[in-house]
CSV table of C-alpha atoms in Angstrom, one decimal:
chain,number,residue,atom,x,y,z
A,1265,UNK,CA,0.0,0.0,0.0
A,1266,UNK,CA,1.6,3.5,-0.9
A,1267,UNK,CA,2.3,5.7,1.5
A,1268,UNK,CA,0.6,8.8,1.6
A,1269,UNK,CA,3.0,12.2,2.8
A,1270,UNK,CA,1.4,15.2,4.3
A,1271,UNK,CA,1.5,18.5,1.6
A,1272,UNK,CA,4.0,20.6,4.0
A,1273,UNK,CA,6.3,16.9,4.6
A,1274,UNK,CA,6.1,17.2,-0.1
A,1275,UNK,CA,7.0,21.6,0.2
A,1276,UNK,CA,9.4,20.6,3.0
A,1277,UNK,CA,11.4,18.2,0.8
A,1278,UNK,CA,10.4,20.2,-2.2
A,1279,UNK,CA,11.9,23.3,-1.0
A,1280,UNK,CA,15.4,21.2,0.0
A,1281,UNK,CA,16.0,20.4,-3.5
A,1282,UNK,CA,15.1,23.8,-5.2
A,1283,UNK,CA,15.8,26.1,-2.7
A,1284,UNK,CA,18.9,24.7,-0.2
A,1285,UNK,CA,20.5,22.9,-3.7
A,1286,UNK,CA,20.8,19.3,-2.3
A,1287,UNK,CA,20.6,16.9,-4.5
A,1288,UNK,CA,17.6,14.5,-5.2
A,1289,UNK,CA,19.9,11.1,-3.6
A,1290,UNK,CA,20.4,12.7,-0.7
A,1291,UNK,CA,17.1,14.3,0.0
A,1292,UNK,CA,15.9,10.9,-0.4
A,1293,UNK,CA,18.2,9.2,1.9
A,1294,UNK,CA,17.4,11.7,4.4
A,1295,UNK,CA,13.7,11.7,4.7
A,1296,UNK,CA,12.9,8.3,3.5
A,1297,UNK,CA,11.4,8.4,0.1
A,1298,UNK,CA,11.4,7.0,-3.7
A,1299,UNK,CA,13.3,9.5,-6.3
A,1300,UNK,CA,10.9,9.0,-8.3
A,1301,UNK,CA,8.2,9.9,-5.8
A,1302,UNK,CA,10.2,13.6,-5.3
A,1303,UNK,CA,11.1,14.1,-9.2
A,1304,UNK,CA,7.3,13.7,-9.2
A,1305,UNK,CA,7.3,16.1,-6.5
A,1306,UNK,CA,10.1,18.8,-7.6
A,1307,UNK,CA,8.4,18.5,-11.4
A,1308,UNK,CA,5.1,19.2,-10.1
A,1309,UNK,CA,6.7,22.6,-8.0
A,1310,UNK,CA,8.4,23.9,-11.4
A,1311,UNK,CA,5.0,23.9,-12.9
A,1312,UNK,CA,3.2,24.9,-10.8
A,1313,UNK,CA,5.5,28.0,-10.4
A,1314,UNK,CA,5.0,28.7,-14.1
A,1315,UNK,CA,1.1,28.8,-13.9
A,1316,UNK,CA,1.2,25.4,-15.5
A,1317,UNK,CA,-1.6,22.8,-13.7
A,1318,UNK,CA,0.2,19.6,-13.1
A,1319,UNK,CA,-1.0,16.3,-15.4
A,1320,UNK,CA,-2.7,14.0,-13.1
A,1321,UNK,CA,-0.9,11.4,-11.9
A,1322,UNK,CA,-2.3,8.5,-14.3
A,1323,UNK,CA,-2.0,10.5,-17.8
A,1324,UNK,CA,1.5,9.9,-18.9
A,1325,UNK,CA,1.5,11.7,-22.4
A,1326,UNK,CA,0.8,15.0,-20.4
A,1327,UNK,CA,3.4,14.2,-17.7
A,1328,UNK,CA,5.5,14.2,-21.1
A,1329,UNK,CA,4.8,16.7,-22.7
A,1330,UNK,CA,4.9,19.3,-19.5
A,1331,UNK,CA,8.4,17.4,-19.3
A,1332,UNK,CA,9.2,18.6,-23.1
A,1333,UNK,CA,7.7,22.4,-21.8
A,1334,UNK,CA,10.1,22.4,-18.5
A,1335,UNK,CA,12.8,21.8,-20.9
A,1336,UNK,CA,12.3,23.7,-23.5
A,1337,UNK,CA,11.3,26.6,-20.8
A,1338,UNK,CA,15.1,25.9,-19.2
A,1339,UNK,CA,16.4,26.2,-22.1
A,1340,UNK,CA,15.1,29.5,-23.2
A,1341,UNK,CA,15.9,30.7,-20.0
A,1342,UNK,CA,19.7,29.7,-20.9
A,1343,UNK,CA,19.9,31.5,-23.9
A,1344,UNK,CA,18.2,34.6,-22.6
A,1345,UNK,CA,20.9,35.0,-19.8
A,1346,UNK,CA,23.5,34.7,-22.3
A,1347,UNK,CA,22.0,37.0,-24.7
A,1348,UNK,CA,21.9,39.3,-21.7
A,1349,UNK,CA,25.6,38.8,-20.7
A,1350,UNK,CA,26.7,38.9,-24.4
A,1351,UNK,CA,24.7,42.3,-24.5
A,1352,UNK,CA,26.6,43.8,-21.0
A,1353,UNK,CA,29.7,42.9,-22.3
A,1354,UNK,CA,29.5,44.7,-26.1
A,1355,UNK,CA,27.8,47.7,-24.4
A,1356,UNK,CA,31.0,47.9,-21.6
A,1357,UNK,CA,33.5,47.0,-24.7
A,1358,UNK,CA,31.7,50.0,-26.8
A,1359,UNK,CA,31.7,51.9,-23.6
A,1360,UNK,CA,35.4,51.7,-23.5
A,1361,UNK,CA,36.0,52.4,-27.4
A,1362,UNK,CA,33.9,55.4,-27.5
A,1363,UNK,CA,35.5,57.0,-24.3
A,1364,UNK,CA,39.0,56.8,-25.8
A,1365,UNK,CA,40.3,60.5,-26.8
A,1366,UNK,CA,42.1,60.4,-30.3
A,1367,UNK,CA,44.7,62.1,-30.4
């Protein structure tokens, strides 16, 4: 029979892995439960925190394709911070061209 966890015991363990940075293992070891109970868990938070509603439990093409959206939302997220790096460093570069005094 599965065990059924309290919602703050889920945010507590939640918030371990998102929010302290341990990893998954170790959460796992410490309090007791499956990974795959607390990737369901951590997957569900990410979602959730994007205004996405979590698939239920049983449909497992939606489970993959909010999978596909987490990813593909990661990944935009990557390129955006390096866009915005790569933008700070040409404005700083131009910055330093423009101040130079010809003489």
């Amino acid at each position: 029979m599965p065990v059924k966890f309290s919602e703050e015991f889920k945010r507590d363990a939640v918030a371990l892995v998102l929010t302290q940075g341990m990893s998954q293992k170790q959460v796992c070891a410490d309090m007791g439960i499956s990974k795959s109970a607390l990737q369901a868990w951590v997957r569900n938070a990410e979602l959730a925190g994007r205004g996405i509603a979590p698939a239920a439990s049983g449909d497992m093409a939606g489970q993959r394709e909010q999978a596909k959206m987490l990813k593909r939302i990661r990944e935009l997220e990557m390129e955006n911070e390096i866009l915005r790096k790569a933008a700070a460093y040409l404005s700083q570069a131009n910055l330093r061209i423009g101040s130079a005094s010809p003489k």
